[in-house]
Short mmCIF file of C-alpha atoms in Angstrom, two decimals:
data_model
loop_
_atom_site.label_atom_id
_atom_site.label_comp_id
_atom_site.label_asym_id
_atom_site.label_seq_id
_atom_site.Cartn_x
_atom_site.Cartn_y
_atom_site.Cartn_z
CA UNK I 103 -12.63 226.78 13.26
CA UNK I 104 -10.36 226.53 16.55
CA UNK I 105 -10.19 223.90 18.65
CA UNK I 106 -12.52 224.86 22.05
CA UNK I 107 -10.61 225.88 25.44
CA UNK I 108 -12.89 223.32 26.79
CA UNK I 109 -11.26 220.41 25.53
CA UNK I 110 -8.23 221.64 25.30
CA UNK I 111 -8.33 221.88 29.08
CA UNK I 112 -7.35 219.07 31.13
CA UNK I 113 -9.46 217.11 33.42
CA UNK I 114 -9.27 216.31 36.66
CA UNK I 115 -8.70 212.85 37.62
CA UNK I 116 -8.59 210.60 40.97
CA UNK I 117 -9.81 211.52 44.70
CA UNK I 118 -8.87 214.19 46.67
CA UNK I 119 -9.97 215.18 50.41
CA UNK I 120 -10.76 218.89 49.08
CA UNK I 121 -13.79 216.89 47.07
CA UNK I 122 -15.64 216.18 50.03
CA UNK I 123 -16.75 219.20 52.28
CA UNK I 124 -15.51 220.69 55.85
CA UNK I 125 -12.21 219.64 55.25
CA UNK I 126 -10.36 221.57 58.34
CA UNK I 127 -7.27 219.82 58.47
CA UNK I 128 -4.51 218.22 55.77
CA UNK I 129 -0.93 217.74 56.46
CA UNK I 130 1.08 215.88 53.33
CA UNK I 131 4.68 214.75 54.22
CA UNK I 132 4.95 213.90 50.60
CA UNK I 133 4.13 217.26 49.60
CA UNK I 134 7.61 219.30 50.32
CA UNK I 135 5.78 222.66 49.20
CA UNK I 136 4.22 222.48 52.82
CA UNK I 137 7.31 221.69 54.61
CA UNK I 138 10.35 223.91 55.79
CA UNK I 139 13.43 222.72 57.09
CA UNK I 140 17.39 222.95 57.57
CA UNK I 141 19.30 219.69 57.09
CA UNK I 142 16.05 217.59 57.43
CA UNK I 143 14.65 219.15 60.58
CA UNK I 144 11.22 220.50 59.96
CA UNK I 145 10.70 223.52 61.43
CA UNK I 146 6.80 223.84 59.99
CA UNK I 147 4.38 221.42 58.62
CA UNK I 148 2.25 224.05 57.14
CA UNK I 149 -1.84 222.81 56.00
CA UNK I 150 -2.90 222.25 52.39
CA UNK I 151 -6.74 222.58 53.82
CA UNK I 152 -8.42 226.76 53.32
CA UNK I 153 -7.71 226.70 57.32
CA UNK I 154 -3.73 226.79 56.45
CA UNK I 155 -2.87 225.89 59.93
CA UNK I 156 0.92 226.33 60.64
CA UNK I 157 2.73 223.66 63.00
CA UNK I 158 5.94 225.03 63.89
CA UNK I 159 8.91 223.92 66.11
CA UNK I 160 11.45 226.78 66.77
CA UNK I 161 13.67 225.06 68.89
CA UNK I 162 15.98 223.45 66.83
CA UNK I 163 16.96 220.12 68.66
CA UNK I 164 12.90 219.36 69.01
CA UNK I 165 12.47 219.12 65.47
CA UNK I 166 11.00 216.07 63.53
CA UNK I 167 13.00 214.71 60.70
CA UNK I 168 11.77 214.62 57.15
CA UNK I 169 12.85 211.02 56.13
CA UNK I 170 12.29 209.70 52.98
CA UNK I 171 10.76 206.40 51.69
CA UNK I 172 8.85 205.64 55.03
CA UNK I 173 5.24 204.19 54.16
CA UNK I 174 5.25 202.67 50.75
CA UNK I 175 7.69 205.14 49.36
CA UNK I 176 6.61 208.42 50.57
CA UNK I 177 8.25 210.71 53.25
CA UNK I 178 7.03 211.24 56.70
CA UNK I 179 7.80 213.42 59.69
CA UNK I 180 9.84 211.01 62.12
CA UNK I 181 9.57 212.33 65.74
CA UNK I 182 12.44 210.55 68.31
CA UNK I 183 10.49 209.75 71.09
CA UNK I 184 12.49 212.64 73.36
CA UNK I 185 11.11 215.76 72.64
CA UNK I 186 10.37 216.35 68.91
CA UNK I 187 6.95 218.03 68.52
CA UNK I 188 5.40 220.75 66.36
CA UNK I 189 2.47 223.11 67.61
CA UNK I 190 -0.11 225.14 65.65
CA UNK I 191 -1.45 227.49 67.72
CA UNK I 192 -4.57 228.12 65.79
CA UNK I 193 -7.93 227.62 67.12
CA UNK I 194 -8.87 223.92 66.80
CA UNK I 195 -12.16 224.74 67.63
CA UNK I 196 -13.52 223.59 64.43
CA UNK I 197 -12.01 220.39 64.74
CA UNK I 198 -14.06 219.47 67.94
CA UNK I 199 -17.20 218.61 67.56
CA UNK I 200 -18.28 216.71 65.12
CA UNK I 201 -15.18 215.83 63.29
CA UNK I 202 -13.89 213.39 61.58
CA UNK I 203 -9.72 212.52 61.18
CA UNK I 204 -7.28 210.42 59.72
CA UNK I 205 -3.99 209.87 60.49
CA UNK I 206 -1.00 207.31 58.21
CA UNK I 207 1.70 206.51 60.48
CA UNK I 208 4.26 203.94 61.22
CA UNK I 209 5.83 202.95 64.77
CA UNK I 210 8.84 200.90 64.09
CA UNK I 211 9.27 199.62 67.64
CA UNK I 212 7.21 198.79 70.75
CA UNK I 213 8.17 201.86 72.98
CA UNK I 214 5.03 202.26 74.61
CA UNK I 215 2.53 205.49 74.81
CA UNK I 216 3.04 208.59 71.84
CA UNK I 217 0.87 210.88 71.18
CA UNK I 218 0.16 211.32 67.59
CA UNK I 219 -2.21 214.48 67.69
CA UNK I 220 -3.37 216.14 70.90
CA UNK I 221 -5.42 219.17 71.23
CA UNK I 222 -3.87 221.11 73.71
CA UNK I 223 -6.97 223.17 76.29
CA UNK I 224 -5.29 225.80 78.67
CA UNK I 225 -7.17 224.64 81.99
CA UNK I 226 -7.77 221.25 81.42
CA UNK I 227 -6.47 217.98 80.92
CA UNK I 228 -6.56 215.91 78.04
CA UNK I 229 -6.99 212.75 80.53
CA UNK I 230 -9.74 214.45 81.61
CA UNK I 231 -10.90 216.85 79.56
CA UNK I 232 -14.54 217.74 78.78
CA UNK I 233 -13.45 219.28 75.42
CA UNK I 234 -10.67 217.89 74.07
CA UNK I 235 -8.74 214.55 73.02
CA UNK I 236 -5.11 213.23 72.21
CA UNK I 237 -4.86 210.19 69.90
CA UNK I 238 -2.16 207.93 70.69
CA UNK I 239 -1.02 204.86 70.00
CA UNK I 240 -0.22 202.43 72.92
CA UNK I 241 2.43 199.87 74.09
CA UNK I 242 1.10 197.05 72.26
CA UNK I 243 2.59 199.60 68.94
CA UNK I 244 0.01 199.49 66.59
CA UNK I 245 -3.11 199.76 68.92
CA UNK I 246 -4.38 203.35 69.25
CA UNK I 247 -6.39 204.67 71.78
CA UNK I 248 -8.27 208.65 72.85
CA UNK I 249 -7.77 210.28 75.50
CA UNK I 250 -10.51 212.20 76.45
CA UNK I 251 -14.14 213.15 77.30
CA UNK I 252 -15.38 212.99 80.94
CA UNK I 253 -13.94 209.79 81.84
CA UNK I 254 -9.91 209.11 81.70
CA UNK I 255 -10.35 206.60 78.69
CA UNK I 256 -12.58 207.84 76.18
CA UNK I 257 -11.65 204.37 74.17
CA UNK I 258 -9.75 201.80 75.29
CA UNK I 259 -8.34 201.56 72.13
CA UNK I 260 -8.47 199.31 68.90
CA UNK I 261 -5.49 197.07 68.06
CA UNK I 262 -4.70 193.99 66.77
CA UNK I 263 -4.89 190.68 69.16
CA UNK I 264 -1.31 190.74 69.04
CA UNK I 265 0.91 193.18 69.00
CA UNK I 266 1.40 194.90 65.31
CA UNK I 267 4.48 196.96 64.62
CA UNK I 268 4.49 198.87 61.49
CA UNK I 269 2.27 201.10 59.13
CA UNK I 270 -1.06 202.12 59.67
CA UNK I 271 -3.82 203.99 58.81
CA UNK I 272 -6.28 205.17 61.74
CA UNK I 273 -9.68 206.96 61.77
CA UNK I 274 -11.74 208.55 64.84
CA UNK I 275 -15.22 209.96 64.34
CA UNK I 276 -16.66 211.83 67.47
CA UNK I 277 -20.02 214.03 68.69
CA UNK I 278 -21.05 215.33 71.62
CA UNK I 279 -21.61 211.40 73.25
CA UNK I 280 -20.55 208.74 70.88
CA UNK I 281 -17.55 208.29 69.22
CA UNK I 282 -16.33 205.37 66.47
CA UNK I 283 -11.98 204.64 66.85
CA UNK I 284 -10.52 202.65 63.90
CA UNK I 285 -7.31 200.82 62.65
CA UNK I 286 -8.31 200.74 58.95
CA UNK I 287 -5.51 198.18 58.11
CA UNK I 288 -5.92 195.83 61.02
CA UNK I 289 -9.51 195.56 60.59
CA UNK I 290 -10.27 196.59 63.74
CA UNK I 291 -12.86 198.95 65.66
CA UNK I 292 -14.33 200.16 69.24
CA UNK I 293 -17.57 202.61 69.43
CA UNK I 294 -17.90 204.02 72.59
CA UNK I 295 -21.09 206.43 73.62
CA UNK I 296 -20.32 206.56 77.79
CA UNK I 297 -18.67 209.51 77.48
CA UNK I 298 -19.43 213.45 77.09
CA UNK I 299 -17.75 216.04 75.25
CA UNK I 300 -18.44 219.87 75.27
CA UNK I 301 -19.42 221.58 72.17
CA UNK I 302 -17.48 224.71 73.53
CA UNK I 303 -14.69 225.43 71.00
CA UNK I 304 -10.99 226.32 71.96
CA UNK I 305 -8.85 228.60 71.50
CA UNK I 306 -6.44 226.57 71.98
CA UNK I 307 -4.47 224.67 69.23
CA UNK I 308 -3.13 221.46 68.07
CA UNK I 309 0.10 219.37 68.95
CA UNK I 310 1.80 216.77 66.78
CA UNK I 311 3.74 213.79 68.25
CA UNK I 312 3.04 214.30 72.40
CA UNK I 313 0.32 214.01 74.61
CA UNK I 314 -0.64 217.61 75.82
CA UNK I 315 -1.90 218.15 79.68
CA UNK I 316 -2.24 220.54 82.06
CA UNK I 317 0.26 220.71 84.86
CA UNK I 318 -2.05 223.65 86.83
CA UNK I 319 0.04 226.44 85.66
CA UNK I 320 0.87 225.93 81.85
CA UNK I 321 0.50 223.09 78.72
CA UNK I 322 3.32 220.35 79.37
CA UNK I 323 3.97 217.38 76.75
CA UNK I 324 4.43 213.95 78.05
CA UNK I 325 4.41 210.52 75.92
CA UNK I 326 6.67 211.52 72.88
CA UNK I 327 6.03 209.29 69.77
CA UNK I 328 8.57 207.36 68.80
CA UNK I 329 7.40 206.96 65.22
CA UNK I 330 6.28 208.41 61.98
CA UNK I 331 3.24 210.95 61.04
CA UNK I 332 2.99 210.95 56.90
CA UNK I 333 -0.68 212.39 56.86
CA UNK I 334 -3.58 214.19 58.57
CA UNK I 335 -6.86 214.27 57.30
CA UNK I 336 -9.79 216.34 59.70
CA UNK I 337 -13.16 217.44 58.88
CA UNK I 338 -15.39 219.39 61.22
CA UNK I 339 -18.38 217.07 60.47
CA UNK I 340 -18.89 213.00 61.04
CA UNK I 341 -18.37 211.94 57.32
CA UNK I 342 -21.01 209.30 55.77
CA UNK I 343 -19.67 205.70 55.48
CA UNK I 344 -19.29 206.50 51.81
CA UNK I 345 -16.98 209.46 52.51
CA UNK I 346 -15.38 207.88 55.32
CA UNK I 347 -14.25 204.74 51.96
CA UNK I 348 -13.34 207.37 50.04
CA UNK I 349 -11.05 208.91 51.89
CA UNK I 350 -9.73 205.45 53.51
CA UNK I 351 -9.72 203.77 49.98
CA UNK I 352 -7.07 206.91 48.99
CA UNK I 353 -4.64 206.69 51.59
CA UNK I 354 -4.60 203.14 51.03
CA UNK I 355 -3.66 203.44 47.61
CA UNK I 356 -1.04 206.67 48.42
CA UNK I 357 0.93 204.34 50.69
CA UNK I 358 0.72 201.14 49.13
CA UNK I 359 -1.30 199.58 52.46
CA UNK I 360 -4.02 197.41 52.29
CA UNK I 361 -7.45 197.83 54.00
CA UNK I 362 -8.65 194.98 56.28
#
């Protein structure tokens, strides 16, 4: 009698974001299936979520460099802090209201504002913006603020008491009036619920490594990260505190970085 396909076939093992559901959004710097470049210069950063969102750059001298060994030995996209920045121009509608994200990143030195993801709203600014929001991280390096909402600051931002330079990993929950911003690894967190957010999605997409505004004619970038972007986790829903560990509790583990 043979042997049964069933156990010859293997099983799955450890976490993945695809196990929880509404994932929108997952860009892997470690995974070089998703990237294209020429000499290190990534000219897409293409998404391993069912949305399979493309961010492209196709001017060559604003390309991020894939760098090896960045956060606990896996590569990351480093952007120079001049004008390095890739665009999807998919609708980020999804990715709104309510959503969830993650993002593992490093800054290296204390050079002030970068945007690490922005979504970019013909019409409006993302300073004030009823219906959109940049994440960036802030002079004091490892703080990170939104940008956002009906008033300029949707969060102040969350950082440590002193200024951290280095890895981290950040999360940012928001709905239509409340909103939860965290450092995972410096222990740190601001709610906010003063603010107001439209529902409305965009058509609009998403930008990696600026801040995105409106100049009254066309999108403009300002802020350029001087930095690293390994990962980006969304999901179009406000994950449970449970999934919100899981998928913390994983990145910690990727990159070797420990969870305050």
């Amino acid at each position: 009698m043979g042997m049964s396909n069933r156990l010859l076939r293997p099983r799955a093992t450890g976490f993945s974001p695809k196990n929880i559901s509404s994932l929108e959004l997952w860009l892997d710097a470690s995974d070089s299936a998703t990237i294209t470049s020429s000499s290190s210069a990534v000219s897409e950063w293409r998404d391993k979520s069912s949305s399979a969102r493309v961010f492209s750059q196709s001017t060559a001298n604003n390309r991020p460099t894939l760098t090896t060994n960045v956060i606990g030995g896996k590569s990351a996209l480093r952007f120079d802090g001049a004008n390095d920045v890739l665009v999807s121009t998919a609708n980020a509608g999804a990715l709104i209201l309510p959503s969830t994200l993650f993002i593992v990143g490093n800054k290296a030195t204390n050079t002030g504002d970068g945007g690490l993801l922005t979504h970019q709203k013909t019409g409006e600014d993302s300073y004030n913006s009823d219906s959109m929001y940049c994440i960036t991280t802030n002079s004091n390096a490892a703080g990170i603020r939104v940008l956002g909402g009906t008033s300029t600051t949707l969060f102040p931002g969350v950082q440590a008491s002193t200024a951290v330079l280095g890895s981290f990993i950040m999360s940012l929950t928001i709905s239509t009036n409340s909103g939860i911003l965290r450092n995972l690894t410096a222990g740190v967190s601001n709610t906010d619920s003063s603010f107001t957010f439209s529902a409305t999605p965009s058509n609009n997409g998403l930008a990696l490594g600026v801040i995105a505004t409106w100049n009254g004619a066309a999108i403009t970038y300002i802020h350029y990260l001087t930095g690293d972007i390994a990962e980006v986790i969304g999901y179009s829903k406000a994950l449970s505190a449970s999934e919100a560990s899981q998928v913390g509790a994983y990145l910690a583990k990727k990159y070797g970085l420990t969870l305050a």
